[in-house]
C-alpha cells in the first residue's frame, strides 16, 4: 500500500480562443532519436501542500537549464503568492508573468522566453520541442495520480494505458523521450509486464519525481502543450538610471562609476532594472551590449569605436557579459524611451527634458537609435 498521500493539483485550462490565437512552435532543430534531461536536484516546489503546480513546473524547467539552476522552494511559493496563483493558475498567465519578472535567486533573475504552442499529437513536433527545452503540459491527472503512488512518489514510475480524460486540472513537464525500454534504463527500472518496451514514451516531471508515460496515454490526457524559447532568460538586477547623465549603469559594485556630469552616478529616483545576458537574441532583440568596468554604464560594443568613457579614454568591456535588449516593440513590465547615444555608445533615457551629459561632449545624441525596452526587476 502507498505510504504517501497524493499531492495537490491546480491547473486551470486555457480558453479555446486563447489556444487558437497562440503562435505555433516551428521545429528548427533535428532532434536525436532518444533524449532526456534529469536535473541533479528537483523538488515539490510547494506542490505537495499547495495547488501551485503551474509555478512548480516553471522551477523544474529552470532546473533543466545547463548549467542547472535550482530555485529554492521558498522563492517559488513566494512568487506564486505574489501573483495570486498559489492555489491554482492558468498556464498562459504564468508564462506571461515569467517573461516579465521570473524567479530571483542570488544575483540573477530567471525569466521565460516567448511561449509557443506545441502539437502534442505529433511525435516529431514533441520530440523537437522537448529537445529544445522542457514542454509544459496541462493534463487530466486522475490516472497520473495512481502511477505516481505506485512507487510512493519516487522517480521511475510508469503511466500506461490511460484512457481519454478531459478533467484537466494539473500541470506537468516533459523532459525526455525515446522507447519505453530506453527510458526505463535511464532510471534503472524494469519495464512492467505486458508493456511493449519498443513503443515510444516520454519522461514526465510531476510532484518531485520523473516518471515514464507511453505516448498514447500522454495524448489522451493532454489539453495544451507549450515550449518557451529560450526556456530560461537570465536577468541581472541592480541596473539603475543616473539622474545626472541619464544613462543606465550597474549599481552593484563598490564604485558607482564616473559620471559625465561630474563625480559619480546618482541613482536617486531610479527603479531596479534587470537585463538578460548571455542568451541568443530573438526577434526584435539586439545583443552585444556590454558593461564598462570603468564607468559602470551599459554601452553598445558592436561599432568600430567603443565610445568615450567618463572615466577617460574609451569604454572597457573586460569581464562583461553579453547583454540583450529588445527594441521597437512594446514589452510588458519594461520601460520604453531608452536610446543609444551615437557619440559615447551608451544606453540613456531620452524621456526627460535633458538628454544628459555625454562623455564625448555636450549632451547625448540619439540619431539613428531604436527605441529600447528595459525590463524592471
mmCIF file of C-alpha atoms in Angstrom:
data_model
loop_
_atom_site.group_PDB
_atom_site.id
_atom_site.type_symbol
_atom_site.label_atom_id
_atom_site.label_comp_id
_atom_site.label_asym_id
_atom_site.label_seq_id
_atom_site.Cartn_x
_atom_site.Cartn_y
_atom_site.Cartn_z
ATOM 1 C CA UNK A 1 0.000 0.000 0.000
ATOM 2 C CA UNK A 2 1.227 3.520 -0.677
ATOM 3 C CA UNK A 3 2.762 5.293 2.294
ATOM 4 C CA UNK A 4 2.342 8.813 0.923
ATOM 5 C CA UNK A 5 -0.711 10.857 0.051
ATOM 6 C CA UNK A 6 -1.436 12.366 -3.328
ATOM 7 C CA UNK A 7 -0.085 15.906 -3.667
ATOM 8 C CA UNK A 8 -2.090 18.867 -4.920
ATOM 9 C CA UNK A 9 -3.119 19.910 -8.404
ATOM 10 C CA UNK A 10 -4.210 23.360 -9.548
ATOM 11 C CA UNK A 11 -4.020 23.928 -13.305
ATOM 12 C CA UNK A 12 -6.798 25.880 -15.000
ATOM 13 C CA UNK A 13 -7.163 25.087 -18.728
ATOM 14 C CA UNK A 14 -6.809 27.962 -21.179
ATOM 15 C CA UNK A 15 -9.878 29.183 -23.086
ATOM 16 C CA UNK A 16 -10.229 27.745 -26.567
ATOM 17 C CA UNK A 17 -9.960 31.234 -28.038
ATOM 18 C CA UNK A 18 -6.577 31.753 -26.374
ATOM 19 C CA UNK A 19 -5.279 28.422 -27.644
ATOM 20 C CA UNK A 20 -6.492 29.167 -31.157
ATOM 21 C CA UNK A 21 -4.671 32.510 -31.113
ATOM 22 C CA UNK A 22 -1.378 31.070 -29.840
ATOM 23 C CA UNK A 23 1.688 31.121 -32.088
ATOM 24 C CA UNK A 24 2.603 27.531 -33.049
ATOM 25 C CA UNK A 25 6.062 26.170 -32.389
ATOM 26 C CA UNK A 26 8.053 25.537 -35.553
ATOM 27 C CA UNK A 27 10.724 22.858 -35.310
ATOM 28 C CA UNK A 28 14.151 24.288 -36.072
ATOM 29 C CA UNK A 29 16.428 21.559 -34.710
ATOM 30 C CA UNK A 30 16.864 17.955 -35.845
ATOM 31 C CA UNK A 31 16.094 16.005 -32.687
ATOM 32 C CA UNK A 32 18.058 12.823 -31.857
ATOM 33 C CA UNK A 33 16.167 9.507 -31.548
ATOM 34 C CA UNK A 34 16.455 9.492 -27.746
ATOM 35 C CA UNK A 35 16.889 12.338 -25.283
ATOM 36 C CA UNK A 36 16.430 13.109 -21.603
ATOM 37 C CA UNK A 37 17.375 15.795 -19.094
ATOM 38 C CA UNK A 38 17.494 14.684 -15.458
ATOM 39 C CA UNK A 39 18.335 17.568 -13.128
ATOM 40 C CA UNK A 40 20.510 16.670 -10.167
ATOM 41 C CA UNK A 41 18.083 18.363 -7.777
ATOM 42 C CA UNK A 42 14.314 18.642 -8.043
ATOM 43 C CA UNK A 43 11.581 19.340 -5.522
ATOM 44 C CA UNK A 44 7.847 19.597 -4.927
ATOM 45 C CA UNK A 45 8.352 23.377 -5.036
ATOM 46 C CA UNK A 46 5.323 23.693 -2.778
ATOM 47 C CA UNK A 47 3.047 21.435 -4.827
ATOM 48 C CA UNK A 48 2.798 18.867 -2.032
ATOM 49 C CA UNK A 49 0.733 21.289 0.063
ATOM 50 C CA UNK A 50 -0.352 24.000 -2.413
ATOM 51 C CA UNK A 51 -2.047 23.982 -5.803
ATOM 52 C CA UNK A 52 0.934 25.725 -7.415
ATOM 53 C CA UNK A 53 1.730 23.034 -9.993
ATOM 54 C CA UNK A 54 1.905 25.591 -12.829
ATOM 55 C CA UNK A 55 4.566 27.588 -10.980
ATOM 56 C CA UNK A 56 6.380 24.466 -9.735
ATOM 57 C CA UNK A 57 6.757 23.348 -13.351
ATOM 58 C CA UNK A 58 8.499 26.657 -14.103
ATOM 59 C CA UNK A 59 11.064 25.856 -11.411
ATOM 60 C CA UNK A 60 11.605 22.417 -12.917
ATOM 61 C CA UNK A 61 12.176 23.986 -16.330
ATOM 62 C CA UNK A 62 14.882 26.193 -14.812
ATOM 63 C CA UNK A 63 16.478 23.098 -13.258
ATOM 64 C CA UNK A 64 16.769 21.627 -16.763
ATOM 65 C CA UNK A 65 18.999 24.509 -17.803
ATOM 66 C CA UNK A 66 22.684 23.878 -18.498
ATOM 67 C CA UNK A 67 24.214 24.740 -16.058
ATOM 68 C CA UNK A 68 21.432 23.677 -13.733
ATOM 69 C CA UNK A 69 19.506 26.398 -11.907
ATOM 70 C CA UNK A 70 17.862 25.287 -8.663
ATOM 71 C CA UNK A 71 15.198 27.688 -7.450
ATOM 72 C CA UNK A 72 14.513 27.259 -3.696
ATOM 73 C CA UNK A 73 11.015 26.213 -2.650
ATOM 74 C CA UNK A 74 10.579 29.456 -0.724
ATOM 75 C CA UNK A 75 11.143 31.582 -3.827
ATOM 76 C CA UNK A 76 8.649 29.518 -5.854
ATOM 77 C CA UNK A 77 5.978 29.764 -3.150
ATOM 78 C CA UNK A 78 6.677 33.481 -2.697
ATOM 79 C CA UNK A 79 6.423 34.129 -6.458
ATOM 80 C CA UNK A 80 3.149 32.199 -6.695
ATOM 81 C CA UNK A 81 1.760 34.041 -3.674
ATOM 82 C CA UNK A 82 2.698 37.460 -5.064
ATOM 83 C CA UNK A 83 0.958 36.668 -8.351
ATOM 84 C CA UNK A 84 -2.135 35.145 -6.761
ATOM 85 C CA UNK A 85 -1.550 31.667 -8.193
ATOM 86 C CA UNK A 86 -0.587 29.653 -5.112
ATOM 87 C CA UNK A 87 -3.794 27.635 -5.243
ATOM 88 C CA UNK A 88 -4.440 27.439 -8.972
ATOM 89 C CA UNK A 89 -3.419 29.085 -12.220
ATOM 90 C CA UNK A 90 -3.754 29.059 -15.973
ATOM 91 C CA UNK A 91 -0.615 28.149 -17.886
ATOM 92 C CA UNK A 92 -0.608 31.187 -20.168
ATOM 93 C CA UNK A 93 -0.805 33.876 -17.446
ATOM 94 C CA UNK A 94 2.052 32.298 -15.510
ATOM 95 C CA UNK A 95 4.265 32.056 -18.608
ATOM 96 C CA UNK A 96 3.483 35.684 -19.446
ATOM 97 C CA UNK A 97 4.387 36.862 -15.948
ATOM 98 C CA UNK A 98 7.539 34.750 -16.041
ATOM 99 C CA UNK A 99 8.621 36.611 -19.181
ATOM 100 C CA UNK A 100 8.299 39.909 -17.331
ATOM 101 C CA UNK A 101 9.778 39.038 -13.929
ATOM 102 C CA UNK A 102 10.749 35.484 -13.104
ATOM 103 C CA UNK A 103 12.385 33.792 -10.137
ATOM 104 C CA UNK A 104 15.003 35.762 -8.209
ATOM 105 C CA UNK A 105 17.928 33.757 -6.834
ATOM 106 C CA UNK A 106 21.251 35.145 -5.728
ATOM 107 C CA UNK A 107 22.285 37.936 -8.073
ATOM 108 C CA UNK A 108 20.117 36.874 -11.025
ATOM 109 C CA UNK A 109 16.510 36.883 -12.131
ATOM 110 C CA UNK A 110 15.477 33.952 -14.308
ATOM 111 C CA UNK A 111 12.702 34.754 -16.773
ATOM 112 C CA UNK A 112 10.975 32.782 -19.529
ATOM 113 C CA UNK A 113 11.454 33.359 -23.210
ATOM 114 C CA UNK A 114 8.479 33.685 -25.548
ATOM 115 C CA UNK A 115 5.957 30.836 -25.447
ATOM 116 C CA UNK A 116 4.731 28.793 -28.398
ATOM 117 C CA UNK A 117 2.016 26.153 -28.669
ATOM 118 C CA UNK A 118 3.170 22.603 -29.454
ATOM 119 C CA UNK A 119 1.147 19.966 -31.272
ATOM 120 C CA UNK A 120 1.247 17.214 -28.643
ATOM 121 C CA UNK A 121 -0.333 14.692 -31.033
ATOM 122 C CA UNK A 122 2.703 14.847 -33.351
ATOM 123 C CA UNK A 123 5.659 12.718 -32.284
ATOM 124 C CA UNK A 124 8.089 14.736 -34.413
ATOM 125 C CA UNK A 125 6.837 18.060 -33.061
ATOM 126 C CA UNK A 126 7.014 16.877 -29.464
ATOM 127 C CA UNK A 127 10.493 15.411 -29.775
ATOM 128 C CA UNK A 128 11.820 18.578 -31.382
ATOM 129 C CA UNK A 129 10.235 20.758 -28.710
ATOM 130 C CA UNK A 130 11.455 18.613 -25.811
ATOM 131 C CA UNK A 131 14.973 18.632 -27.250
ATOM 132 C CA UNK A 132 14.898 22.449 -27.326
ATOM 133 C CA UNK A 133 13.557 22.716 -23.794
ATOM 134 C CA UNK A 134 11.054 21.053 -21.437
ATOM 135 C CA UNK A 135 7.475 21.102 -22.699
ATOM 136 C CA UNK A 136 4.822 22.417 -20.316
ATOM 137 C CA UNK A 137 1.523 20.468 -20.345
ATOM 138 C CA UNK A 138 -1.943 20.888 -18.910
ATOM 139 C CA UNK A 139 -3.334 17.420 -18.245
ATOM 140 C CA UNK A 140 -6.076 15.449 -16.512
ATOM 141 C CA UNK A 141 -4.266 13.890 -13.560
ATOM 142 C CA UNK A 142 -6.598 11.241 -12.137
ATOM 143 C CA UNK A 143 -4.716 8.389 -13.832
ATOM 144 C CA UNK A 144 -1.335 10.029 -13.212
ATOM 145 C CA UNK A 145 -2.159 10.031 -9.512
ATOM 146 C CA UNK A 146 -2.229 6.236 -9.372
ATOM 147 C CA UNK A 147 1.003 5.908 -11.369
ATOM 148 C CA UNK A 148 2.847 8.270 -9.027
ATOM 149 C CA UNK A 149 1.559 6.461 -5.948
ATOM 150 C CA UNK A 150 2.753 3.102 -7.339
ATOM 151 C CA UNK A 151 6.339 3.987 -6.377
ATOM 152 C CA UNK A 152 5.445 6.062 -3.305
ATOM 153 C CA UNK A 153 6.347 9.116 -5.322
ATOM 154 C CA UNK A 154 9.835 8.006 -6.359
ATOM 155 C CA UNK A 155 11.140 8.570 -9.875
ATOM 156 C CA UNK A 156 10.790 5.700 -12.316
ATOM 157 C CA UNK A 157 7.029 5.171 -12.084
ATOM 158 C CA UNK A 158 5.144 4.100 -15.213
ATOM 159 C CA UNK A 159 1.959 5.556 -16.649
ATOM 160 C CA UNK A 160 0.455 3.324 -19.328
ATOM 161 C CA UNK A 161 -2.946 2.538 -20.753
ATOM 162 C CA UNK A 162 -4.509 5.833 -19.733
ATOM 163 C CA UNK A 163 -7.964 6.459 -21.159
ATOM 164 C CA UNK A 164 -9.164 9.727 -22.659
ATOM 165 C CA UNK A 165 -9.936 12.248 -19.901
ATOM 166 C CA UNK A 166 -10.949 15.906 -20.167
ATOM 167 C CA UNK A 167 -10.926 16.762 -16.454
ATOM 168 C CA UNK A 168 -7.873 18.959 -16.943
ATOM 169 C CA UNK A 169 -6.562 20.053 -13.555
ATOM 170 C CA UNK A 170 -2.779 19.658 -13.376
ATOM 171 C CA UNK A 171 0.455 20.930 -14.924
ATOM 172 C CA UNK A 172 3.449 18.698 -15.679
ATOM 173 C CA UNK A 173 6.608 18.884 -17.771
ATOM 174 C CA UNK A 174 8.086 16.574 -20.406
ATOM 175 C CA UNK A 175 11.879 16.419 -20.315
ATOM 176 C CA UNK A 176 12.729 13.349 -22.385
ATOM 177 C CA UNK A 177 11.576 10.834 -24.961
ATOM 178 C CA UNK A 178 12.525 7.514 -26.509
ATOM 179 C CA UNK A 179 11.463 3.844 -26.489
ATOM 180 C CA UNK A 180 9.952 2.806 -23.168
ATOM 181 C CA UNK A 181 12.783 0.352 -22.525
ATOM 182 C CA UNK A 182 15.403 3.057 -23.127
ATOM 183 C CA UNK A 183 13.646 5.425 -20.743
ATOM 184 C CA UNK A 184 13.391 2.651 -18.139
ATOM 185 C CA UNK A 185 17.141 2.189 -18.393
ATOM 186 C CA UNK A 186 17.702 5.846 -17.544
ATOM 187 C CA UNK A 187 16.023 5.237 -14.185
ATOM 188 C CA UNK A 188 17.399 1.725 -13.671
ATOM 189 C CA UNK A 189 13.893 0.238 -13.505
ATOM 190 C CA UNK A 190 12.216 -2.608 -15.358
ATOM 191 C CA UNK A 191 9.525 -2.202 -17.973
ATOM 192 C CA UNK A 192 6.327 -3.525 -16.369
ATOM 193 C CA UNK A 193 4.989 -6.866 -17.551
ATOM 194 C CA UNK A 194 2.677 -6.524 -20.505
ATOM 195 C CA UNK A 195 4.183 -3.201 -21.637
ATOM 196 C CA UNK A 196 5.933 -3.180 -25.017
ATOM 197 C CA UNK A 197 9.332 -1.592 -24.348
ATOM 198 C CA UNK A 198 9.851 -0.785 -28.015
ATOM 199 C CA UNK A 199 6.920 1.645 -28.072
ATOM 200 C CA UNK A 200 7.591 5.400 -27.754
ATOM 201 C CA UNK A 201 7.267 7.147 -24.435
ATOM 202 C CA UNK A 202 8.020 10.384 -22.603
ATOM 203 C CA UNK A 203 9.774 11.338 -19.380
ATOM 204 C CA UNK A 204 7.286 13.349 -17.306
ATOM 205 C CA UNK A 205 8.019 15.526 -14.272
ATOM 206 C CA UNK A 206 5.472 15.965 -11.511
ATOM 207 C CA UNK A 207 5.492 16.134 -7.720
ATOM 208 C CA UNK A 208 9.250 15.869 -7.070
ATOM 209 C CA UNK A 209 9.632 12.916 -9.444
ATOM 210 C CA UNK A 210 10.136 11.949 -13.068
ATOM 211 C CA UNK A 211 8.233 9.016 -14.486
ATOM 212 C CA UNK A 212 7.635 7.336 -17.832
ATOM 213 C CA UNK A 213 4.419 7.694 -19.810
ATOM 214 C CA UNK A 214 3.596 5.945 -23.062
ATOM 215 C CA UNK A 215 2.756 8.225 -25.993
ATOM 216 C CA UNK A 216 -0.957 7.304 -26.347
ATOM 217 C CA UNK A 217 -1.517 7.918 -22.626
ATOM 218 C CA UNK A 218 0.072 11.345 -22.812
ATOM 219 C CA UNK A 219 -2.113 12.275 -25.788
ATOM 220 C CA UNK A 220 -5.272 11.023 -24.077
ATOM 221 C CA UNK A 221 -4.939 13.286 -21.036
ATOM 222 C CA UNK A 222 -3.369 16.439 -22.518
ATOM 223 C CA UNK A 223 -5.239 19.684 -23.140
ATOM 224 C CA UNK A 224 -2.406 22.011 -24.142
ATOM 225 C CA UNK A 225 1.368 21.958 -24.619
ATOM 226 C CA UNK A 226 3.885 24.822 -24.639
ATOM 227 C CA UNK A 227 7.537 25.494 -25.233
ATOM 228 C CA UNK A 228 9.438 28.538 -24.009
ATOM 229 C CA UNK A 229 12.146 29.852 -26.332
ATOM 230 C CA UNK A 230 14.552 30.137 -24.688
ATOM 231 C CA UNK A 231 13.374 28.215 -21.642
ATOM 232 C CA UNK A 232 15.440 30.424 -19.361
ATOM 233 C CA UNK A 233 16.459 34.047 -19.768
ATOM 234 C CA UNK A 234 18.977 35.109 -17.155
ATOM 235 C CA UNK A 235 18.335 38.649 -15.968
ATOM 236 C CA UNK A 236 20.833 40.546 -13.855
ATOM 237 C CA UNK A 237 19.196 43.060 -11.485
ATOM 238 C CA UNK A 238 20.627 46.244 -9.918
ATOM 239 C CA UNK A 239 20.917 48.242 -13.118
ATOM 240 C CA UNK A 240 19.908 51.839 -12.396
ATOM 241 C CA UNK A 241 19.200 55.135 -14.135
ATOM 242 C CA UNK A 242 21.537 58.030 -13.321
ATOM 243 C CA UNK A 243 19.537 61.208 -12.722
ATOM 244 C CA UNK A 244 22.510 63.351 -13.782
ATOM 245 C CA UNK A 245 23.680 61.909 -17.116
ATOM 246 C CA UNK A 246 20.535 59.784 -17.872
ATOM 247 C CA UNK A 247 22.496 56.577 -18.567
ATOM 248 C CA UNK A 248 21.815 53.034 -17.405
ATOM 249 C CA UNK A 249 24.625 51.932 -15.074
ATOM 250 C CA UNK A 250 25.290 48.944 -12.841
ATOM 251 C CA UNK A 251 24.943 49.818 -9.158
ATOM 252 C CA UNK A 252 26.134 46.584 -7.601
ATOM 253 C CA UNK A 253 29.828 47.404 -7.288
ATOM 254 C CA UNK A 254 31.619 49.438 -4.594
ATOM 255 C CA UNK A 255 32.149 52.272 -7.090
ATOM 256 C CA UNK A 256 29.074 53.701 -8.817
ATOM 257 C CA UNK A 257 31.271 54.811 -11.718
ATOM 258 C CA UNK A 258 32.386 58.123 -13.167
ATOM 259 C CA UNK A 259 29.545 60.303 -14.448
ATOM 260 C CA UNK A 260 29.865 62.574 -17.483
ATOM 261 C CA UNK A 261 28.019 65.245 -15.487
ATOM 262 C CA UNK A 262 30.728 65.148 -12.810
ATOM 263 C CA UNK A 263 31.502 62.944 -9.829
ATOM 264 C CA UNK A 264 29.846 59.540 -9.658
ATOM 265 C CA UNK A 265 26.458 58.401 -10.933
ATOM 266 C CA UNK A 266 23.460 59.278 -8.777
ATOM 267 C CA UNK A 267 20.664 56.696 -8.805
ATOM 268 C CA UNK A 268 18.162 58.546 -6.605
ATOM 269 C CA UNK A 269 14.687 58.084 -8.071
ATOM 270 C CA UNK A 270 15.633 55.094 -10.200
ATOM 271 C CA UNK A 271 13.811 51.817 -10.479
ATOM 272 C CA UNK A 272 15.633 48.493 -10.333
ATOM 273 C CA UNK A 273 16.169 47.092 -13.826
ATOM 274 C CA UNK A 274 17.144 43.523 -14.770
ATOM 275 C CA UNK A 275 18.972 42.761 -18.013
ATOM 276 C CA UNK A 276 19.107 39.459 -19.858
ATOM 277 C CA UNK A 277 22.644 38.287 -20.545
ATOM 278 C CA UNK A 278 24.430 35.502 -22.382
ATOM 279 C CA UNK A 279 21.345 34.287 -24.274
ATOM 280 C CA UNK A 280 20.678 34.268 -28.022
ATOM 281 C CA UNK A 281 18.993 37.387 -29.372
ATOM 282 C CA UNK A 282 15.487 36.723 -30.657
ATOM 283 C CA UNK A 283 13.200 38.721 -32.899
ATOM 284 C CA UNK A 284 13.365 42.477 -32.194
ATOM 285 C CA UNK A 285 16.363 41.935 -29.937
ATOM 286 C CA UNK A 286 19.951 43.143 -30.153
ATOM 287 C CA UNK A 287 22.955 41.594 -28.438
ATOM 288 C CA UNK A 288 26.498 42.917 -27.861
ATOM 289 C CA UNK A 289 25.566 45.405 -25.191
ATOM 290 C CA UNK A 290 28.324 45.389 -22.581
ATOM 291 C CA UNK A 291 29.132 46.707 -19.120
ATOM 292 C CA UNK A 292 32.044 49.138 -18.883
ATOM 293 C CA UNK A 293 34.280 48.217 -15.945
ATOM 294 C CA UNK A 294 35.468 51.819 -15.648
ATOM 295 C CA UNK A 295 32.304 53.935 -15.648
ATOM 296 C CA UNK A 296 29.783 51.082 -14.924
ATOM 297 C CA UNK A 297 27.473 52.022 -17.817
ATOM 298 C CA UNK A 298 25.838 49.795 -20.434
ATOM 299 C CA UNK A 299 27.304 50.552 -23.859
ATOM 300 C CA UNK A 300 26.998 49.027 -27.315
ATOM 301 C CA UNK A 301 30.190 47.250 -28.377
ATOM 302 C CA UNK A 302 29.335 46.487 -31.979
ATOM 303 C CA UNK A 303 30.813 49.590 -33.605
ATOM 304 C CA UNK A 304 34.462 50.232 -34.553
ATOM 305 C CA UNK A 305 34.683 52.808 -31.750
ATOM 306 C CA UNK A 306 33.716 51.675 -28.245
ATOM 307 C CA UNK A 307 32.773 55.231 -27.318
ATOM 308 C CA UNK A 308 34.106 57.867 -24.972
ATOM 309 C CA UNK A 309 34.146 56.874 -21.301
ATOM 310 C CA UNK A 310 33.552 59.348 -18.472
ATOM 311 C CA UNK A 311 36.457 57.698 -16.618
ATOM 312 C CA UNK A 312 38.820 58.536 -19.502
ATOM 313 C CA UNK A 313 39.619 57.011 -22.885
ATOM 314 C CA UNK A 314 37.160 54.521 -24.357
ATOM 315 C CA UNK A 315 34.895 52.057 -22.571
ATOM 316 C CA UNK A 316 36.480 48.832 -21.373
ATOM 317 C CA UNK A 317 34.290 45.727 -21.522
ATOM 318 C CA UNK A 318 36.677 43.226 -19.965
ATOM 319 C CA UNK A 319 34.723 40.935 -17.626
ATOM 320 C CA UNK A 320 31.338 41.833 -19.085
ATOM 321 C CA UNK A 321 28.533 39.513 -20.044
ATOM 322 C CA UNK A 322 26.791 39.843 -23.398
ATOM 323 C CA UNK A 323 23.546 41.705 -22.701
ATOM 324 C CA UNK A 324 20.464 41.513 -24.913
ATOM 325 C CA UNK A 325 17.978 44.372 -25.321
ATOM 326 C CA UNK A 326 14.576 44.432 -27.001
ATOM 327 C CA UNK A 327 13.867 47.302 -29.348
ATOM 328 C CA UNK A 328 10.963 48.803 -31.294
ATOM 329 C CA UNK A 329 8.252 46.607 -29.754
ATOM 330 C CA UNK A 330 6.267 47.017 -26.535
ATOM 331 C CA UNK A 331 7.253 44.711 -23.660
ATOM 332 C CA UNK A 332 5.041 44.400 -20.595
ATOM 333 C CA UNK A 333 6.905 45.064 -17.361
ATOM 334 C CA UNK A 334 9.523 47.172 -19.153
ATOM 335 C CA UNK A 335 10.153 50.892 -19.664
ATOM 336 C CA UNK A 336 10.441 52.333 -23.150
ATOM 337 C CA UNK A 337 12.213 55.517 -24.173
ATOM 338 C CA UNK A 338 15.767 54.239 -23.753
ATOM 339 C CA UNK A 339 18.078 55.047 -26.661
ATOM 340 C CA UNK A 340 21.627 54.542 -27.877
ATOM 341 C CA UNK A 341 23.926 57.569 -27.990
ATOM 342 C CA UNK A 342 25.816 57.673 -31.298
ATOM 343 C CA UNK A 343 28.647 59.625 -29.680
ATOM 344 C CA UNK A 344 29.543 57.750 -26.480
ATOM 345 C CA UNK A 345 27.718 54.445 -27.354
ATOM 346 C CA UNK A 346 25.813 54.231 -24.035
ATOM 347 C CA UNK A 347 22.169 53.469 -23.379
ATOM 348 C CA UNK A 348 20.476 56.571 -21.978
ATOM 349 C CA UNK A 349 16.909 57.532 -21.136
ATOM 350 C CA UNK A 350 15.535 60.016 -23.651
ATOM 351 C CA UNK A 351 12.213 60.795 -21.984
ATOM 352 C CA UNK A 352 13.305 63.711 -19.817
ATOM 353 C CA UNK A 353 13.765 67.404 -20.786
ATOM 354 C CA UNK A 354 17.545 66.981 -20.535
ATOM 355 C CA UNK A 355 19.168 64.268 -22.663
ATOM 356 C CA UNK A 356 22.057 64.103 -20.185
ATOM 357 C CA UNK A 357 25.733 64.956 -20.278
ATOM 358 C CA UNK A 358 27.744 62.913 -22.785
ATOM 359 C CA UNK A 359 31.326 61.810 -22.187
ATOM 360 C CA UNK A 360 32.062 62.746 -25.814
ATOM 361 C CA UNK A 361 30.981 66.328 -25.126
ATOM 362 C CA UNK A 362 27.678 68.157 -24.940
ATOM 363 C CA UNK A 363 24.571 66.032 -24.462
ATOM 364 C CA UNK A 364 23.708 62.610 -25.814
ATOM 365 C CA UNK A 365 22.687 62.296 -29.447
ATOM 366 C CA UNK A 366 20.128 59.605 -30.258
ATOM 367 C CA UNK A 367 20.005 59.986 -34.042
ATOM 368 C CA UNK A 368 19.809 56.552 -35.631
ATOM 369 C CA UNK A 369 18.767 54.782 -32.423
ATOM 370 C CA UNK A 370 15.980 52.292 -31.932
ATOM 371 C CA UNK A 371 13.559 52.590 -29.008
ATOM 372 C CA UNK A 372 14.788 50.133 -26.378
ATOM 373 C CA UNK A 373 12.705 48.467 -23.688
ATOM 374 C CA UNK A 374 14.429 47.970 -20.322
ATOM 375 C CA UNK A 375 12.630 45.498 -18.015
ATOM 376 C CA UNK A 376 12.092 46.191 -14.349
ATOM 377 C CA UNK A 377 13.392 43.618 -11.871
#
